[in-house]
Structures are given as structure tokens and as C-alpha cells.
Amino acid sequence: MALSRGLSRGLGLRSLASGSSDASITVAASASGQVRGGSTVPEFYGKPSPYSPGTGFLGTPPDHRERLAKRPVSPHVFEIDGKSFHYKMPVNAVSSILNRATGCALTAGIGAAGAIALVGDLPATLDAFKASYPMLVYPTKAIVAWPLCYHYLAGVRHIIWDKHSMGKQAEKKSYLENEAVDKSSKLILGTSIIATLGLTVLQL
């Protein structure tokens, strides 16, 4: 009970078992505007204040609030400096990111094509583009084809993962093992590039 009261007072929280003195502390903190959002978590959480000795007796460093402000928050991609990656980027991570990025790109592309078709003539717009910028036809086809190929293949892989039986994890034979995911990621990337090249040179 004594430990519970000590922790409650040190954290600036109201304890149900600590009696009216702790309740008055919370009321006083609320009245002075030091309670966040009307809750019982005060703004001076863990720090010495007129209402609480803080949590120094637990070993909390004096600058712990500053440390919290600088601490990377998982799953943030970058370090505090905003320049270097916080995590390693293995091929399976890159593959996962590309799957989402290509999905967003396809959504934007289909939306743009739909908007053009609603207000004008989509085939005529494509013909005008090819006539005006013949040197950009193949690069544009590649830009359109690669997200389609990659996202389709990655989607097929996800269907296989969903239908695949994990089996005994100790056997390390699952498609979701790191080594298997790395291999399938490389296969999807390579296959999508080959398919993109084929669609780029294809004449319709």
C-alpha cells in the first residue's frame, strides 16, 4: 500500500487507495490548468512540482522529458537527424514498400484516366500525346506498365501466403520465413522488370 501511494504521488496520479489528500492534489492541479485534457495525467508528469515530488526516487533522470522528445518513435523510418534510416532495409522490406507505392500509383493513374474519360475523349487524348511527344511514348508505357506488373505479382504472392499452411515453424519451410520472402521478393522484382520491358515494346 505504501509503495502504491509513493508511485501514485511520484507520478502525479490519483490513487483510489490514497485517500482525500491525493484527491485534493488532483483537484488543485486541475484548477491550475496543469492536467492534460481534463484527465488525471498532469502536464508535469514525472517531474517535481508543488503537488508531487516527481519520480526521481525511481531513478528518472532530470532531463527525461527532453529525452522523450528526441527518442525515435517506432515504426518511424528515419533517425532523429531525419537523414539516415532507423532500420535496415532488406529486400523484403523494400518489396513491401514498393507494393504499397505501386498500389497508390495505380489508384492515381486510374483516377486520372477516369477523369479524362468523363470530361473528354481518352483515346483521342492518348493519340494526341503520341503524335506530340513520340520520344516519350516508350518511357511512358514503361512507367505505366511497371506498377501494374509489380503490384499484380505482389498481390498473387499475398494470396499464396494467405492460402499457405504454416506447418511446423521449427522446420523453417514456410513461405513466410525470411529466406523464402527474400527469394520471392527478388523473383517478383525481376519478373516485373522483364514483363514491363515486354509490355513496353508491345504494339497494340
mmCIF file of C-alpha atoms in Angstrom:
data_model
loop_
_atom_site.group_PDB
_atom_site.id
_atom_site.type_symbol
_atom_site.label_atom_id
_atom_site.label_comp_id
_atom_site.label_asym_id
_atom_site.label_seq_id
_atom_site.Cartn_x
_atom_site.Cartn_y
_atom_site.Cartn_z
ATOM 1 C CA MET A 1 0.000 0.000 0.000
ATOM 2 C CA ALA A 2 2.827 2.377 0.882
ATOM 3 C CA LEU A 3 4.561 1.597 -2.413
ATOM 4 C CA SER A 4 1.322 2.203 -4.318
ATOM 5 C CA ARG A 5 0.902 5.579 -2.643
ATOM 6 C CA GLY A 6 4.511 6.501 -3.343
ATOM 7 C CA LEU A 7 4.216 5.654 -7.011
ATOM 8 C CA SER A 8 0.912 7.451 -7.361
ATOM 9 C CA ARG A 9 2.253 10.589 -5.739
ATOM 10 C CA GLY A 10 5.519 10.403 -7.671
ATOM 11 C CA LEU A 11 3.684 10.105 -10.985
ATOM 12 C CA GLY A 12 1.203 12.800 -10.079
ATOM 13 C CA LEU A 13 -1.729 10.398 -10.395
ATOM 14 C CA ARG A 14 -4.705 9.977 -8.110
ATOM 15 C CA SER A 15 -4.849 6.651 -6.311
ATOM 16 C CA LEU A 16 -8.132 5.238 -5.152
ATOM 17 C CA ALA A 17 -6.419 3.908 -2.040
ATOM 18 C CA SER A 18 -4.561 7.074 -1.114
ATOM 19 C CA GLY A 19 -7.422 8.996 0.432
ATOM 20 C CA SER A 20 -8.567 12.585 0.212
ATOM 21 C CA SER A 21 -5.075 14.122 0.202
ATOM 22 C CA ASP A 22 -4.284 12.732 -3.244
ATOM 23 C CA ALA A 23 -7.738 13.703 -4.463
ATOM 24 C CA SER A 24 -7.109 17.276 -3.379
ATOM 25 C CA ILE A 25 -3.799 17.228 -5.256
ATOM 26 C CA THR A 26 -5.590 16.243 -8.450
ATOM 27 C CA VAL A 27 -8.292 18.860 -7.937
ATOM 28 C CA ALA A 28 -5.658 21.549 -7.319
ATOM 29 C CA ALA A 29 -3.732 20.511 -10.439
ATOM 30 C CA SER A 30 -6.919 20.610 -12.497
ATOM 31 C CA ALA A 31 -7.807 24.041 -11.199
ATOM 32 C CA SER A 32 -4.372 25.378 -12.098
ATOM 33 C CA GLY A 33 -4.650 24.094 -15.663
ATOM 34 C CA GLN A 34 -1.885 21.521 -15.260
ATOM 35 C CA VAL A 35 -3.997 18.478 -16.020
ATOM 36 C CA ARG A 36 -3.964 17.453 -19.702
ATOM 37 C CA GLY A 37 -7.402 17.344 -21.322
ATOM 38 C CA GLY A 38 -9.260 17.018 -18.057
ATOM 39 C CA SER A 39 -7.651 13.627 -17.360
ATOM 40 C CA THR A 40 -5.623 12.687 -14.292
ATOM 41 C CA VAL A 41 -2.326 12.777 -16.245
ATOM 42 C CA PRO A 42 -0.729 16.118 -15.328
ATOM 43 C CA GLU A 43 1.467 18.151 -17.633
ATOM 44 C CA PHE A 44 4.316 17.888 -15.113
ATOM 45 C CA TYR A 45 4.162 14.091 -15.336
ATOM 46 C CA GLY A 46 7.134 12.591 -13.501
ATOM 47 C CA LYS A 47 8.674 15.975 -12.687
ATOM 48 C CA PRO A 48 8.878 17.701 -9.315
ATOM 49 C CA SER A 49 6.048 20.176 -8.787
ATOM 50 C CA PRO A 50 4.162 21.897 -5.970
ATOM 51 C CA TYR A 51 1.895 18.852 -5.886
ATOM 52 C CA SER A 52 4.329 15.950 -6.305
ATOM 53 C CA PRO A 53 7.994 15.134 -5.641
ATOM 54 C CA GLY A 54 8.258 13.567 -9.080
ATOM 55 C CA THR A 55 9.737 10.163 -9.873
ATOM 56 C CA GLY A 56 13.366 10.912 -9.127
ATOM 57 C CA PHE A 57 13.271 8.339 -6.331
ATOM 58 C CA LEU A 58 12.663 5.725 -9.037
ATOM 59 C CA GLY A 59 15.788 6.756 -10.936
ATOM 60 C CA THR A 60 14.114 9.023 -13.507
ATOM 61 C CA PRO A 61 16.781 11.367 -14.952
ATOM 62 C CA PRO A 62 16.080 15.102 -14.637
ATOM 63 C CA ASP A 63 16.068 15.554 -18.424
ATOM 64 C CA HIS A 64 13.805 12.621 -19.194
ATOM 65 C CA ARG A 65 11.193 14.837 -20.886
ATOM 66 C CA GLU A 66 13.848 16.149 -23.278
ATOM 67 C CA ARG A 67 14.987 12.592 -23.926
ATOM 68 C CA LEU A 68 11.441 11.537 -24.710
ATOM 69 C CA ALA A 69 11.119 14.391 -27.207
ATOM 70 C CA LYS A 70 14.225 13.183 -29.059
ATOM 71 C CA ARG A 71 13.508 9.468 -28.854
ATOM 72 C CA PRO A 72 12.652 7.829 -32.215
ATOM 73 C CA VAL A 73 9.089 6.583 -32.234
ATOM 74 C CA SER A 74 8.657 3.124 -33.755
ATOM 75 C CA PRO A 75 7.973 2.492 -36.610
ATOM 76 C CA HIS A 76 9.467 5.802 -37.756
ATOM 77 C CA VAL A 77 11.614 5.214 -40.847
ATOM 78 C CA PHE A 78 14.322 7.782 -40.162
ATOM 79 C CA GLU A 79 16.703 8.574 -37.324
ATOM 80 C CA ILE A 80 16.393 11.742 -35.255
ATOM 81 C CA ASP A 81 18.521 13.635 -37.778
ATOM 82 C CA GLY A 82 15.944 12.843 -40.470
ATOM 83 C CA LYS A 83 18.667 11.745 -42.901
ATOM 84 C CA SER A 84 19.590 8.138 -42.215
ATOM 85 C CA PHE A 85 17.282 5.127 -41.966
ATOM 86 C CA HIS A 86 16.470 3.964 -38.447
ATOM 87 C CA TYR A 87 16.028 0.382 -39.606
ATOM 88 C CA LYS A 88 17.890 -1.749 -42.083
ATOM 89 C CA MET A 89 16.096 -2.048 -45.404
ATOM 90 C CA PRO A 90 16.341 -5.682 -46.546
ATOM 91 C CA VAL A 91 14.868 -6.710 -49.855
ATOM 92 C CA ASN A 92 11.636 -7.941 -48.251
ATOM 93 C CA ALA A 93 11.076 -4.519 -46.647
ATOM 94 C CA VAL A 94 11.721 -2.763 -49.957
ATOM 95 C CA SER A 95 9.355 -5.201 -51.660
ATOM 96 C CA SER A 96 6.609 -4.453 -49.144
ATOM 97 C CA ILE A 97 7.038 -0.695 -49.537
ATOM 98 C CA LEU A 98 7.007 -0.988 -53.340
ATOM 99 C CA ASN A 99 3.796 -2.997 -53.204
ATOM 100 C CA ARG A 100 2.054 -0.171 -51.388
ATOM 101 C CA ALA A 101 3.645 2.548 -53.510
ATOM 102 C CA THR A 102 2.635 0.877 -56.764
ATOM 103 C CA GLY A 103 -0.889 0.449 -55.437
ATOM 104 C CA CYS A 104 -1.098 4.177 -54.756
ATOM 105 C CA ALA A 105 0.356 4.949 -58.194
ATOM 106 C CA LEU A 106 -2.186 2.716 -59.906
ATOM 107 C CA THR A 107 -5.026 4.339 -57.985
ATOM 108 C CA ALA A 108 -3.854 7.799 -59.022
ATOM 109 C CA GLY A 109 -3.349 6.734 -62.646
ATOM 110 C CA ILE A 110 -6.727 5.058 -62.962
ATOM 111 C CA GLY A 111 -8.371 8.057 -61.322
ATOM 112 C CA ALA A 112 -6.684 10.445 -63.776
ATOM 113 C CA ALA A 113 -7.683 8.300 -66.758
ATOM 114 C CA GLY A 114 -11.254 8.157 -65.485
ATOM 115 C CA ALA A 115 -11.371 11.926 -65.041
ATOM 116 C CA ILE A 116 -10.141 12.452 -68.612
ATOM 117 C CA ALA A 117 -12.720 9.986 -69.923
ATOM 118 C CA LEU A 118 -15.508 11.784 -68.064
ATOM 119 C CA VAL A 119 -14.720 15.248 -69.396
ATOM 120 C CA GLY A 120 -13.247 14.368 -72.769
ATOM 121 C CA ASP A 121 -12.079 11.604 -75.097
ATOM 122 C CA LEU A 122 -9.427 9.325 -73.552
ATOM 123 C CA PRO A 123 -8.374 7.529 -76.795
ATOM 124 C CA ALA A 124 -8.096 10.860 -78.606
ATOM 125 C CA THR A 125 -6.002 12.243 -75.745
ATOM 126 C CA LEU A 126 -3.619 9.282 -75.990
ATOM 127 C CA ASP A 127 -3.344 9.674 -79.771
ATOM 128 C CA ALA A 128 -2.599 13.374 -79.371
ATOM 129 C CA PHE A 129 0.094 12.601 -76.801
ATOM 130 C CA LYS A 130 1.758 10.058 -79.099
ATOM 131 C CA ALA A 131 1.690 12.485 -82.014
ATOM 132 C CA SER A 132 3.033 15.409 -79.986
ATOM 133 C CA TYR A 133 5.681 13.556 -77.947
ATOM 134 C CA PRO A 134 6.777 10.436 -79.860
ATOM 135 C CA MET A 135 10.048 10.185 -77.900
ATOM 136 C CA LEU A 136 8.111 9.854 -74.638
ATOM 137 C CA VAL A 137 5.828 7.049 -75.749
ATOM 138 C CA TYR A 138 8.048 4.146 -74.652
ATOM 139 C CA PRO A 139 9.158 5.708 -71.347
ATOM 140 C CA THR A 140 5.522 6.477 -70.543
ATOM 141 C CA LYS A 141 4.462 2.933 -71.363
ATOM 142 C CA ALA A 142 7.184 1.620 -69.038
ATOM 143 C CA ILE A 143 6.107 3.986 -66.245
ATOM 144 C CA VAL A 144 2.535 2.731 -66.585
ATOM 145 C CA ALA A 145 3.376 -0.945 -67.071
ATOM 146 C CA TRP A 146 5.805 -1.479 -64.195
ATOM 147 C CA PRO A 147 3.453 -0.591 -61.301
ATOM 148 C CA LEU A 148 0.783 -2.764 -62.904
ATOM 149 C CA CYS A 149 3.102 -5.763 -63.274
ATOM 150 C CA TYR A 150 4.726 -5.419 -59.882
ATOM 151 C CA HIS A 151 1.527 -4.866 -57.938
ATOM 152 C CA TYR A 152 -0.192 -7.758 -59.695
ATOM 153 C CA LEU A 153 2.651 -10.175 -58.908
ATOM 154 C CA ALA A 154 2.905 -8.965 -55.321
ATOM 155 C CA GLY A 155 -0.839 -9.444 -54.958
ATOM 156 C CA VAL A 156 -0.574 -13.022 -56.205
ATOM 157 C CA ARG A 157 2.146 -13.633 -53.618
ATOM 158 C CA HIS A 158 -0.127 -12.338 -50.872
ATOM 159 C CA ILE A 159 -2.886 -14.702 -52.000
ATOM 160 C CA ILE A 160 -0.409 -17.602 -51.827
ATOM 161 C CA TRP A 161 0.639 -16.501 -48.350
ATOM 162 C CA ASP A 162 -2.992 -16.339 -47.223
ATOM 163 C CA LYS A 163 -3.732 -19.839 -48.526
ATOM 164 C CA HIS A 164 -0.438 -21.406 -47.445
ATOM 165 C CA SER A 165 -0.361 -23.603 -44.357
ATOM 166 C CA MET A 166 2.337 -22.528 -41.942
ATOM 167 C CA GLY A 167 3.032 -26.044 -40.716
ATOM 168 C CA LYS A 168 5.645 -26.563 -38.015
ATOM 169 C CA GLN A 169 7.652 -23.398 -37.564
ATOM 170 C CA ALA A 170 10.646 -25.387 -36.315
ATOM 171 C CA GLU A 171 11.001 -26.932 -39.785
ATOM 172 C CA LYS A 172 11.626 -23.498 -41.320
ATOM 173 C CA LYS A 173 9.795 -24.448 -44.532
ATOM 174 C CA SER A 174 7.110 -21.788 -44.551
ATOM 175 C CA TYR A 175 6.821 -19.297 -47.396
ATOM 176 C CA LEU A 176 6.870 -16.607 -44.705
ATOM 177 C CA GLU A 177 10.366 -17.425 -43.468
ATOM 178 C CA ASN A 178 12.800 -14.555 -44.059
ATOM 179 C CA GLU A 179 14.854 -16.504 -46.581
ATOM 180 C CA ALA A 180 11.773 -17.532 -48.578
ATOM 181 C CA VAL A 181 10.397 -13.979 -48.534
ATOM 182 C CA ASP A 182 13.745 -12.620 -49.748
ATOM 183 C CA LYS A 183 13.739 -15.054 -52.656
ATOM 184 C CA SER A 184 10.151 -14.306 -53.649
ATOM 185 C CA SER A 185 10.831 -10.553 -53.404
ATOM 186 C CA LYS A 186 13.765 -10.816 -55.785
ATOM 187 C CA LEU A 187 11.719 -13.021 -58.113
ATOM 188 C CA ILE A 188 8.842 -10.531 -58.189
ATOM 189 C CA LEU A 189 11.159 -7.607 -58.846
ATOM 190 C CA GLY A 190 12.987 -9.385 -61.670
ATOM 191 C CA THR A 191 9.830 -10.779 -63.260
ATOM 192 C CA SER A 192 8.091 -7.416 -63.130
ATOM 193 C CA ILE A 193 11.012 -5.747 -64.912
ATOM 194 C CA ILE A 194 11.002 -8.374 -67.665
ATOM 195 C CA ALA A 195 7.231 -8.109 -68.064
ATOM 196 C CA THR A 196 7.485 -4.319 -68.152
ATOM 197 C CA LEU A 197 10.030 -4.461 -70.967
ATOM 198 C CA GLY A 198 7.755 -6.822 -72.912
ATOM 199 C CA LEU A 199 4.715 -4.576 -72.492
ATOM 200 C CA THR A 200 6.756 -1.501 -73.389
ATOM 201 C CA VAL A 201 7.781 -2.807 -76.810
ATOM 202 C CA LEU A 202 4.389 -4.411 -77.458
ATOM 203 C CA GLN A 203 2.486 -2.686 -80.230
ATOM 204 C CA LEU A 204 -1.271 -2.661 -79.827
#
